[in-house]
Short mmCIF file of C-alpha atoms and ligand atoms in Angstrom, two decimals:
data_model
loop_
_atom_site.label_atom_id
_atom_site.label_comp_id
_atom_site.label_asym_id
_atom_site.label_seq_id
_atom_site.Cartn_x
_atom_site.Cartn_y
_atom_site.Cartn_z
CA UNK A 17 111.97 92.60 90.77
CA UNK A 18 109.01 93.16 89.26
CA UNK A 19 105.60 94.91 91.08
CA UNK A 20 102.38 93.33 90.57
CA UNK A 21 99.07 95.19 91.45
CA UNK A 22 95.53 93.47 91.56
CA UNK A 23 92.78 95.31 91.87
CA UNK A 24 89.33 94.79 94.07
CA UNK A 25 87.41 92.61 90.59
CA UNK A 26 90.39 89.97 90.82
CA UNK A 27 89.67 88.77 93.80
CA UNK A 28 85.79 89.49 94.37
CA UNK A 29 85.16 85.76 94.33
CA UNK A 30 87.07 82.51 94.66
CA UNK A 31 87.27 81.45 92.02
CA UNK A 32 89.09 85.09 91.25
CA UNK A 33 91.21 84.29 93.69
CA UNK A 34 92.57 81.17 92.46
CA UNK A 35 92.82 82.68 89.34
CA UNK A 36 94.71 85.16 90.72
CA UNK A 37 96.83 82.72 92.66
CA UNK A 38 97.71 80.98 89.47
CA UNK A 39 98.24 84.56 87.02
CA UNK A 40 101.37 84.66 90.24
CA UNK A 41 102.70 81.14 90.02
CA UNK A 42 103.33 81.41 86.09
CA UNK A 43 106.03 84.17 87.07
CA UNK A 44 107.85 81.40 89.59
CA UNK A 45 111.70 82.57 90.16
CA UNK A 46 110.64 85.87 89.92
CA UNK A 47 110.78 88.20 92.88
CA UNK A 48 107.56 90.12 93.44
CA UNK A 49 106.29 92.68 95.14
CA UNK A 50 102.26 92.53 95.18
CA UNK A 51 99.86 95.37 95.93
CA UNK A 52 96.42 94.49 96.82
CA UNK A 53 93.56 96.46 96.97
CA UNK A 54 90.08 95.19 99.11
CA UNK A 55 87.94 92.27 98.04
CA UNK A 56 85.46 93.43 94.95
CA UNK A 57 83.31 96.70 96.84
CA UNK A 58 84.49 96.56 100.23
CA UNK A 59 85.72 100.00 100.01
CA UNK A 60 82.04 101.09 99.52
CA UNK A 61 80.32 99.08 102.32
CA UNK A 62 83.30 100.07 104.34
CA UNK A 63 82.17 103.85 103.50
CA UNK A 64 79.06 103.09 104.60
CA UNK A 65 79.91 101.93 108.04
CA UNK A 66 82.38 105.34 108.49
CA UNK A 67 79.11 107.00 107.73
CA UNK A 68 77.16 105.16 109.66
CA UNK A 69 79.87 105.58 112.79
CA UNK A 70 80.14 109.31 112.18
CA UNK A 71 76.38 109.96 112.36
CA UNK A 72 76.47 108.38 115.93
CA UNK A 73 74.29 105.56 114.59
CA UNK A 74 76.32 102.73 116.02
CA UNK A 75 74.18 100.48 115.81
CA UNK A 76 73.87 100.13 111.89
CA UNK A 77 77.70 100.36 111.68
CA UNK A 78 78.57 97.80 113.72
CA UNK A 79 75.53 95.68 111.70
CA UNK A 80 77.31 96.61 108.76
CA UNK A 81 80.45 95.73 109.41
CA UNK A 82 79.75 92.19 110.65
CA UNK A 83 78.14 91.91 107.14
CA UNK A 84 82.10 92.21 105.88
CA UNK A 85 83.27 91.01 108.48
CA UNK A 86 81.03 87.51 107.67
CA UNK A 87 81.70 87.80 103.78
CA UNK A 88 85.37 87.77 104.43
CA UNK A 89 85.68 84.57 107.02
CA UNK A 90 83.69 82.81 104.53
CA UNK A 91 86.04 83.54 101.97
CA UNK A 92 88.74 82.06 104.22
CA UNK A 93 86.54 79.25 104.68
CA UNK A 94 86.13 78.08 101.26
CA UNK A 95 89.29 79.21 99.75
CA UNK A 96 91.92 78.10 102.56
CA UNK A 97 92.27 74.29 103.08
CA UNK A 98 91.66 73.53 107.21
CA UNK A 99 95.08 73.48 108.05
CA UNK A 100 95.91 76.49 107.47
CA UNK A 101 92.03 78.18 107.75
CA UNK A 102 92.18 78.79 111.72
CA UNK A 103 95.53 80.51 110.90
CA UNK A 104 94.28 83.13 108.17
CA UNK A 105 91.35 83.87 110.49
CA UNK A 106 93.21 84.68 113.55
CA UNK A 107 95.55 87.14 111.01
CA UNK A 108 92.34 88.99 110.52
CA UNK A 109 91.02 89.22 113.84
CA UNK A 110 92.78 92.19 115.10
CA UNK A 111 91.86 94.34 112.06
CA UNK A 112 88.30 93.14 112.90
CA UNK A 113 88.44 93.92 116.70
CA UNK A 114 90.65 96.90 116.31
CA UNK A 115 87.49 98.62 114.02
CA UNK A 116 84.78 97.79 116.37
CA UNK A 117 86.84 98.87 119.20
CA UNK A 118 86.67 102.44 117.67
CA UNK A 119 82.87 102.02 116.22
CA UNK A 120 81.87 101.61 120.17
CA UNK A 121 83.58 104.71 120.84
CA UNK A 122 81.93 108.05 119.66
CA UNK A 123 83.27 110.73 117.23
CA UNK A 124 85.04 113.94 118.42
CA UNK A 125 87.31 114.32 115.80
CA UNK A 126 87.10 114.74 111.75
CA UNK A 127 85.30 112.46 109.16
CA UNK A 128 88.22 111.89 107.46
CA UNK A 129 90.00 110.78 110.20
CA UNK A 130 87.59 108.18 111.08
CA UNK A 131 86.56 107.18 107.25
CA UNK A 132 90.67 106.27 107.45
CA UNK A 133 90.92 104.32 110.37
CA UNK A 134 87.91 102.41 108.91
CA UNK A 135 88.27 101.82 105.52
CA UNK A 136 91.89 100.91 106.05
CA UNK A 137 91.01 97.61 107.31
CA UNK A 138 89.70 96.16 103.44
CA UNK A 139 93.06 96.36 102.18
CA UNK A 140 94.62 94.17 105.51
CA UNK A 141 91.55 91.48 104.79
CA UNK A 142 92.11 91.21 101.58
CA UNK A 143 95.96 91.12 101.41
CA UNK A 144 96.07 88.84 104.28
CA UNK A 145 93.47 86.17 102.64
CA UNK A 146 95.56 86.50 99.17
CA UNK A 147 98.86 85.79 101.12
CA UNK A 148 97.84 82.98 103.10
CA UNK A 149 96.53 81.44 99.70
CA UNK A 150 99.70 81.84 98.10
CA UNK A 151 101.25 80.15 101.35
CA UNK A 152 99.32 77.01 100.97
CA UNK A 153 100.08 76.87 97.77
CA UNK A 154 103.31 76.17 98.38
CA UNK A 155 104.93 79.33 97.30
CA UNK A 156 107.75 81.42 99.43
CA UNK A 157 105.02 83.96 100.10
CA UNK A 158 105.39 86.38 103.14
CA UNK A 159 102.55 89.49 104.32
CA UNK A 160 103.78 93.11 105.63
CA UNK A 161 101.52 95.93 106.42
CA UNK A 162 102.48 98.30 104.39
CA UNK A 163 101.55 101.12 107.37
CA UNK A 164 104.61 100.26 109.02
CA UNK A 165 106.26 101.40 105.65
CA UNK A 166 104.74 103.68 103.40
CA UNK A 167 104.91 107.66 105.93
CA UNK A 168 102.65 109.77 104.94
CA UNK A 169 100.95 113.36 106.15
CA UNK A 170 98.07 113.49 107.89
CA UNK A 171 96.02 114.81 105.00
CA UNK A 172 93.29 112.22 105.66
CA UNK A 173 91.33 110.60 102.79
CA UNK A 174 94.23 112.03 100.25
CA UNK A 175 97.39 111.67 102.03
CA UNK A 176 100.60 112.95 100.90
CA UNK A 177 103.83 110.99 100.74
CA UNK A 178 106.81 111.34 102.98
CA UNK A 179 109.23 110.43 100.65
CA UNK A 180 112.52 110.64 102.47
CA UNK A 181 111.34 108.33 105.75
CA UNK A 182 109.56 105.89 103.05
CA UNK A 183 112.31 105.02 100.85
CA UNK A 184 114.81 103.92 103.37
CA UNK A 185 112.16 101.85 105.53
CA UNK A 186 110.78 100.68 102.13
CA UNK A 187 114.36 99.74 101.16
CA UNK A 188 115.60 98.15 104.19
CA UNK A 189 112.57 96.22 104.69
CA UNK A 190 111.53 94.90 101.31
CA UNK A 191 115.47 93.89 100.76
CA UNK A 192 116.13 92.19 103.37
CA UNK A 193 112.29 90.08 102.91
CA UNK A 194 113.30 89.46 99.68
CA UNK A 195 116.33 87.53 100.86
CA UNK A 196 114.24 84.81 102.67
CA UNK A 197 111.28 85.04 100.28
CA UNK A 198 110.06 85.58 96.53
CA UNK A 199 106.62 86.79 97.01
CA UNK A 200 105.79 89.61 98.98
CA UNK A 201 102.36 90.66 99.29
CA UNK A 202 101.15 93.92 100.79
CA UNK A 203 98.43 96.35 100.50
CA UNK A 204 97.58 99.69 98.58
CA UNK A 205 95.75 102.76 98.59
CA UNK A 206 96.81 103.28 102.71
CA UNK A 207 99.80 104.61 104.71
CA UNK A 208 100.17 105.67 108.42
CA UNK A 209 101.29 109.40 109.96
CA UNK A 210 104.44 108.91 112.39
CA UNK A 211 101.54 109.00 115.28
CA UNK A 212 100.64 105.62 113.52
CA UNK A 213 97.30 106.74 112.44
CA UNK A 214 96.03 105.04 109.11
CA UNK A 215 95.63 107.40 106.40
CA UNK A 216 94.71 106.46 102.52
CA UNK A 217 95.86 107.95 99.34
CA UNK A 218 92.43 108.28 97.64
CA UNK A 219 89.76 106.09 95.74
CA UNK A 220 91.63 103.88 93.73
CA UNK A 221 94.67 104.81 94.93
CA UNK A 222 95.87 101.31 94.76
CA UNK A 223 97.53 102.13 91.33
CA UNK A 224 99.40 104.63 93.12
CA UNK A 225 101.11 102.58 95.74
CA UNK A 226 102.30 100.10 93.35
CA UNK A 227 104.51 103.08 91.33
CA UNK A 228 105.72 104.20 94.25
CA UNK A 229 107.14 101.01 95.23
CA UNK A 230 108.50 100.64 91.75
CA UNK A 231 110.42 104.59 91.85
CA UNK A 232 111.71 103.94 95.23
CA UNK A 233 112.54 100.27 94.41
CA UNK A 234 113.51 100.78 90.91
CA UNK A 235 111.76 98.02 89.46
CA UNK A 236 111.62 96.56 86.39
CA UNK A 237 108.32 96.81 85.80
CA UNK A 238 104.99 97.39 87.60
CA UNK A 239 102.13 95.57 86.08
CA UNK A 240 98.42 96.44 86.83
CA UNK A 241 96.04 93.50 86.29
CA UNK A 242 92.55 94.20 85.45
CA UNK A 243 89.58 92.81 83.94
CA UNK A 244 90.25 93.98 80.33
CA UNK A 245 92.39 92.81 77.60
CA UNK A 246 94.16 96.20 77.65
CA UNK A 247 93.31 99.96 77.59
CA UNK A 248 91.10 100.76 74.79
CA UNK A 249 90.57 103.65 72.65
CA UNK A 250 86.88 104.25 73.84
CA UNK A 251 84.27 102.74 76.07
CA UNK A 252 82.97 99.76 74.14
CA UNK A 253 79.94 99.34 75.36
CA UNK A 254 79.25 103.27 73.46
CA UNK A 255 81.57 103.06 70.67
CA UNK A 256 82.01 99.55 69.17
CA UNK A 257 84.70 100.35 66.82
CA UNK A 258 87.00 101.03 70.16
CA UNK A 259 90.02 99.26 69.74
CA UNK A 260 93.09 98.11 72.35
CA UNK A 261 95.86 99.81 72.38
CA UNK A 262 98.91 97.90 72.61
CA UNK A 263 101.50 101.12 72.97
CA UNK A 264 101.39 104.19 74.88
CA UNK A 265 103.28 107.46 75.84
CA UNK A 266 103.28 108.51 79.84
CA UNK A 267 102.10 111.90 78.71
CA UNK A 268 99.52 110.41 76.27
CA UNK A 269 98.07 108.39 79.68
CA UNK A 270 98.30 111.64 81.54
CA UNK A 271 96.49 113.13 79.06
CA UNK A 272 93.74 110.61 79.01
CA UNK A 273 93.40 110.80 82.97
CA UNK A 274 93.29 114.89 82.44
CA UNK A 275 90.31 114.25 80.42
CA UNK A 276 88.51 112.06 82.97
CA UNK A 277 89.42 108.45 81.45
CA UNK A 278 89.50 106.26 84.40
CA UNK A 279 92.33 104.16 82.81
CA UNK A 280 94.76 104.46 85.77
CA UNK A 281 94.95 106.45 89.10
CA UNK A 282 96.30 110.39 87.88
CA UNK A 283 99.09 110.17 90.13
CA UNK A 284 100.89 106.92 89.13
CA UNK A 285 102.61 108.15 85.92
CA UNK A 286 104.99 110.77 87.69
CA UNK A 287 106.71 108.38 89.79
CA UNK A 288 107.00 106.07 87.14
CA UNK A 289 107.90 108.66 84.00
CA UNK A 290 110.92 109.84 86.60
CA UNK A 291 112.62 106.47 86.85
CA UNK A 292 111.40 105.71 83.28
CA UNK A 293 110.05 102.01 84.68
CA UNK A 294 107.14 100.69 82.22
CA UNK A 295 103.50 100.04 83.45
CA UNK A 296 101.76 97.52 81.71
CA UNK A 297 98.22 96.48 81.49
CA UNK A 298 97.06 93.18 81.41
CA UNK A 299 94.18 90.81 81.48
CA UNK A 300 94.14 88.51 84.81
CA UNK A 301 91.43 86.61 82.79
CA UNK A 302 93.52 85.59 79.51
CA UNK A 303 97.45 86.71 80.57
CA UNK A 304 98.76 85.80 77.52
CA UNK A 305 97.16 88.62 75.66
CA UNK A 306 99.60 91.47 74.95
CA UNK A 307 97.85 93.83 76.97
CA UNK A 308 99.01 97.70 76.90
CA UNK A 309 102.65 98.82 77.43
CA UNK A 310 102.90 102.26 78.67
CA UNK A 311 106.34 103.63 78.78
CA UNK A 312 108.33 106.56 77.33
CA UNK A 313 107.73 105.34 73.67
CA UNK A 314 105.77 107.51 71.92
CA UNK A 315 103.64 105.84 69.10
CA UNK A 316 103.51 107.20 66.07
CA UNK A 317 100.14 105.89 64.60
CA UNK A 318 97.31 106.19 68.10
CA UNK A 319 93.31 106.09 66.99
CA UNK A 320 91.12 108.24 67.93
CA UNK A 321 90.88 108.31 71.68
CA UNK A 322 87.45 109.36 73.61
CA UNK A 323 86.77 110.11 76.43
CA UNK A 324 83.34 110.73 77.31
CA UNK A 325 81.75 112.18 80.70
CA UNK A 326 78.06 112.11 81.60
CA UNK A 327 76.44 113.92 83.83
CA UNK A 328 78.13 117.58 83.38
CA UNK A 329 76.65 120.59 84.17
CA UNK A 330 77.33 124.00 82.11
CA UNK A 331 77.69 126.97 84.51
CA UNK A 332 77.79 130.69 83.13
CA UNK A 333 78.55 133.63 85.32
CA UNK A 334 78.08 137.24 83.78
CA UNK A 335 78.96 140.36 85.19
CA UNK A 336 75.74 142.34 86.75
CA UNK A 337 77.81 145.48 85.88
CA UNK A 338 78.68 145.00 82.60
CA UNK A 339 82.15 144.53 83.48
CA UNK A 340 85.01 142.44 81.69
CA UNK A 341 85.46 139.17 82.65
CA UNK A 342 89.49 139.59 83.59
CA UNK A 343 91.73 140.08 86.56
CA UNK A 344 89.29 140.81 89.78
CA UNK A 345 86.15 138.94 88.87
CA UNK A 346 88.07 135.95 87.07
CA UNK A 347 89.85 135.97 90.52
CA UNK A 348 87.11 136.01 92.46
CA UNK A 349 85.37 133.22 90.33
CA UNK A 350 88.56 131.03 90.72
CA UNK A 351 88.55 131.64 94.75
CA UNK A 352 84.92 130.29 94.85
CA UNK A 353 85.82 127.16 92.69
CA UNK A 354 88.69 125.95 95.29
CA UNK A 355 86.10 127.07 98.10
CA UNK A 356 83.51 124.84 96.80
CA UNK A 357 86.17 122.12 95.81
CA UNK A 358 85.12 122.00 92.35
CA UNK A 359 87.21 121.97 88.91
CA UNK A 360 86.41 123.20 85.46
CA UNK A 361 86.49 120.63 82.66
CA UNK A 362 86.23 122.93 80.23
CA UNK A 363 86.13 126.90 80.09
CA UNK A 364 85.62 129.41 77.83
CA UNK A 365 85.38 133.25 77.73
CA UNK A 366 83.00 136.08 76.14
CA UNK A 367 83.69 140.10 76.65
CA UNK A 368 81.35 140.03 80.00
CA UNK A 369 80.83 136.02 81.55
CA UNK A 370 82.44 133.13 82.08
CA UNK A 371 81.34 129.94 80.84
CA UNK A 372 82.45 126.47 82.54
CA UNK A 373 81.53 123.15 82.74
CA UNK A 374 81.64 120.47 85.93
CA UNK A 375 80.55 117.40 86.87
CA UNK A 376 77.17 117.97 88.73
CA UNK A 377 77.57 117.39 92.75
CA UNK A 378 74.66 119.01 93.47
CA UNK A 379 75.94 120.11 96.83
CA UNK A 380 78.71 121.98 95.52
CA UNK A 381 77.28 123.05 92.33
CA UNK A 382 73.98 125.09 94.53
CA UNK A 383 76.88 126.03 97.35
CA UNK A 384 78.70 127.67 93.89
CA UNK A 385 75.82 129.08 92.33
CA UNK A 386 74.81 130.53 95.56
CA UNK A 387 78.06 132.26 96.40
CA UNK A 388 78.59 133.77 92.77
CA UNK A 389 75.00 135.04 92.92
CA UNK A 390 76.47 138.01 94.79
CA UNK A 391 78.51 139.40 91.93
CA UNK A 392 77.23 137.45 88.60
CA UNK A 393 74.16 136.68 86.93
CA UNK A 394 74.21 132.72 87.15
CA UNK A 395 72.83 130.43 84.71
CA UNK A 396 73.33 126.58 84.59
CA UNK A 397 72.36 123.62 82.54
CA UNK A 398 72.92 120.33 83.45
CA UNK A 399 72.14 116.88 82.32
CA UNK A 400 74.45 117.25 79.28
CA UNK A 401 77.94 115.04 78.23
CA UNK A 402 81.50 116.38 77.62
CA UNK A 403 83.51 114.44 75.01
CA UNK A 404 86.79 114.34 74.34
CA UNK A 405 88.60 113.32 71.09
CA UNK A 406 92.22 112.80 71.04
CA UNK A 407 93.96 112.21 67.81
CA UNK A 408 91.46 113.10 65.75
CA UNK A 409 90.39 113.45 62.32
CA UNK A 410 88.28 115.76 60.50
CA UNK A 411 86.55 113.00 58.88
CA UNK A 412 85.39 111.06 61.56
CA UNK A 413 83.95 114.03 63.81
CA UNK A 414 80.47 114.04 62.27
CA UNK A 415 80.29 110.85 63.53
CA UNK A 416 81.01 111.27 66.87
CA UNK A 417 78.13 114.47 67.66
CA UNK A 418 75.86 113.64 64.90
CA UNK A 419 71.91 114.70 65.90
CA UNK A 420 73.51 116.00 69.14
CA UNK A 421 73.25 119.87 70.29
CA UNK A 422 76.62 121.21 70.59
CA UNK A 423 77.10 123.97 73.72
CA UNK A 424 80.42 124.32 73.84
CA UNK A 425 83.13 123.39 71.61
CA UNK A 426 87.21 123.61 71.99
CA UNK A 427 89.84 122.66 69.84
CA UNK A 428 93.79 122.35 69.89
CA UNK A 429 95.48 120.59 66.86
CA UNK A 430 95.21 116.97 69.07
CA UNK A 431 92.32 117.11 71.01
CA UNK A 432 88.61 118.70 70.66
CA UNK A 433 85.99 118.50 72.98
CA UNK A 434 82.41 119.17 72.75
CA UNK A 435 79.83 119.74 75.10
CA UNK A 436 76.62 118.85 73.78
CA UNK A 437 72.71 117.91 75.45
CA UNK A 438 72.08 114.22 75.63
N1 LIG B 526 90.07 99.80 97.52
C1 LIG B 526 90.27 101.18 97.19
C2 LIG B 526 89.10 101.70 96.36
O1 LIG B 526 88.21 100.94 96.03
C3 LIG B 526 91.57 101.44 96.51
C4 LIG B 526 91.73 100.86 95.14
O2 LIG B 526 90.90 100.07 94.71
O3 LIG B 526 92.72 101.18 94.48
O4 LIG B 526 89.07 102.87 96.07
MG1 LIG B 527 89.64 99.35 93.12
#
């Protein structure tokens, strides 16, 4: 069995969602087991409504939500043939009419909680419309809701897996489908407490899903299909001598998601390193590209690999005392980092201050600066960009931060960073 996962761009239009349609019918005989995520942004305008809904303006939410609710039956409408249209619209209805049922109500408990039981419901549209295409096209296609199966804490907005009660109702359920069908399509990025309240697993979290399926499954393979011919050594559109990258190590693409590329969800290696089961990247716009194989392989010969963040903000806090920077004030600074939920990308010590560097929230980088005011003279820059060389060579660095202002810079024998002003 092999575990297919397509993400929101594949099927953000039609004529994506034939195409997607088709990428499946190429693997006929196969059994597999397809994760969905929502229809192109739905997971943003379905943020927006939870907003909406949680600052009592009902009004705007339930506006908004029609809005998807409208963009979605007129996706039925021109991608399902009649006979089986009336069908795939009555499958949707109760996600529709279960959300506005709560958006009439009015909120008494957390934001998370509510952004769950709303933004749930892009995942069930979108799976729902994809099955019932795959159903008139003839294929042995069935649809499960994958809250019924994947358990998970009540961690809303970045729930944690209940492994045990999840792998025997994944088991017994997704055997025993598989005997009357090949195809079975369900959704990611969302799971359900034992109360049976929805809970999701985290922006892009679709990724995710899919490798759990495959560790608890033991599939052969989980494929992720995205709009790119495979995962590249740099952003393209900064460095044009990026190249794809046909081969890579699990701890190579942990390494990469460490450093902020957005390659693939952080958390779907692990599941899939355990069970060694290979992920591979392909394009759902030319499938016969090679595409990226990542697996426990390491390759010997990788390019340089960048990873670049904007927006960062250089932080440094310096003892008012004249104090070392160690034990009680490096505590204290740590403390008021998990306080204010934010995470160094890069630090680096003198005798007397501490010098790190985040991504700019400005919430939480005044809430910070605020706190540590008490005990440290603050000082922060922001507006600058962190990059992040893997593999490198001496050679090629000067090419990389030429006519740039370095701040910061770090250096192991396979990966330097630099953080330099714009
Ligand atoms: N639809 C969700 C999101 O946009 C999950 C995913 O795409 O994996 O974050
Ligand atoms: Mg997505």
């Amino acid at each position: 069995m092999k575990i297919f996962k397509f993400g929101g761009a594949s099927i953000n239009n039609i004529e994506r969602y034939i195409n997607t349609g088709n990428v499946i019918k190429s693997f006929s005989g196969e059994k597999l087991l397809i994760v969905v995520s929502a229809m192109g942004k739905t997971t943003n305008a379905l943020e927006e409504v939870a907003e909406s809904f949680f600052n009592n303006n009902k009004e705007t939410a339930l506006k908004k939500f029609e809005l998807i609710k409208e963009s979605h039956n007129s996706t039925v409408e021109s991608l399902i043939n009649p006979d089986y249209s009336s069908a795939t619209k009555e499958k949707l209805k109760p996600f529709f009419t279960e959300t506005e049922w709560l958006l009439h109500d009015s909120p008494v408990r957390s934001y998370d909680y509510y952004y769950d039981q709303i933004v749930c419901c892009g995942e069930l549209m979108s799976s729902s419309i994809l099955c019932s295409h795959l159903q008139q096209s003839k294929l042995s296609a069935t649809w499960v809701d994958v809250r019924d199966l994947l358990r998970t804490d009540d961690n809303f907005r970045d729930a944690g897996i209940d492994w045990e009660y999840s792998k025997d109702k994944i088991g017994e359920t997704i055997i025993s489908l598989f005997k009357h069908h090949d195809i079975i399509v369900t959704q990611g990025f969302i799971g359900a407490t034992d109360q049976n309240e929805s809970t999701t697993l985290g922006r892009e979290g679709s990724d995710y899903t899919a490798a759990v399926f495959a560790h608890i499954l033991n599939a052969e393979s989980v494929t992720i299909w995205k709009d790119v011919d495979a995962v590249m050594s740099a952003d393209p559109k900064k460095y044009p001598d990026a190249t794809n990258i046909t081969l890579l190590s699990y701890l190579e693409v942990i390494e990469m998601a460490y450093y902020g590329a957005q390659v693939i969800h952080p958390k779907t290696i692990k599941p899939l390193q355990n069970k060694n089961i290979p992920l591979l990247v392909k394009s759902f716009i030319n499938p016969s590209l090679q595409g990226t194989t990542i697996s426990n392989t390491v390759s010997k010969s990788l390019p340089p690999i960048v990873v670049h963040k904007e927006k960062q903000v250089l932080m440094s806090f310096k003892s008012k005392d004249f104090s070392f920077i160690e034990d009680k004030p490096a505590e204290m600074l740590q403390q008021l980092f998990s306080k204010t939920r934010v995470k160094p990308n890069l630090t680096q010590h003198t005798a007397i201050s501490l010098l790190c560097c985040f991504d700019y929230h400005p919430e939480k980088i005044e809430q910070l600066a605020l706190e540590a005011e008490n005990m440290f003279d603050v000082q922060l820059e922001n507006g600058l960009e962190l990059l992040t060389i893997r593999h490198y060579n001496e050679e090629s660095l000067h090419e990389f931060i030429r006519n740039k202002i370095i701040l910061l810079e770090q250096k192991t024998t396979e990966t330097v960073q630099f953080l330099m002003r714009m």
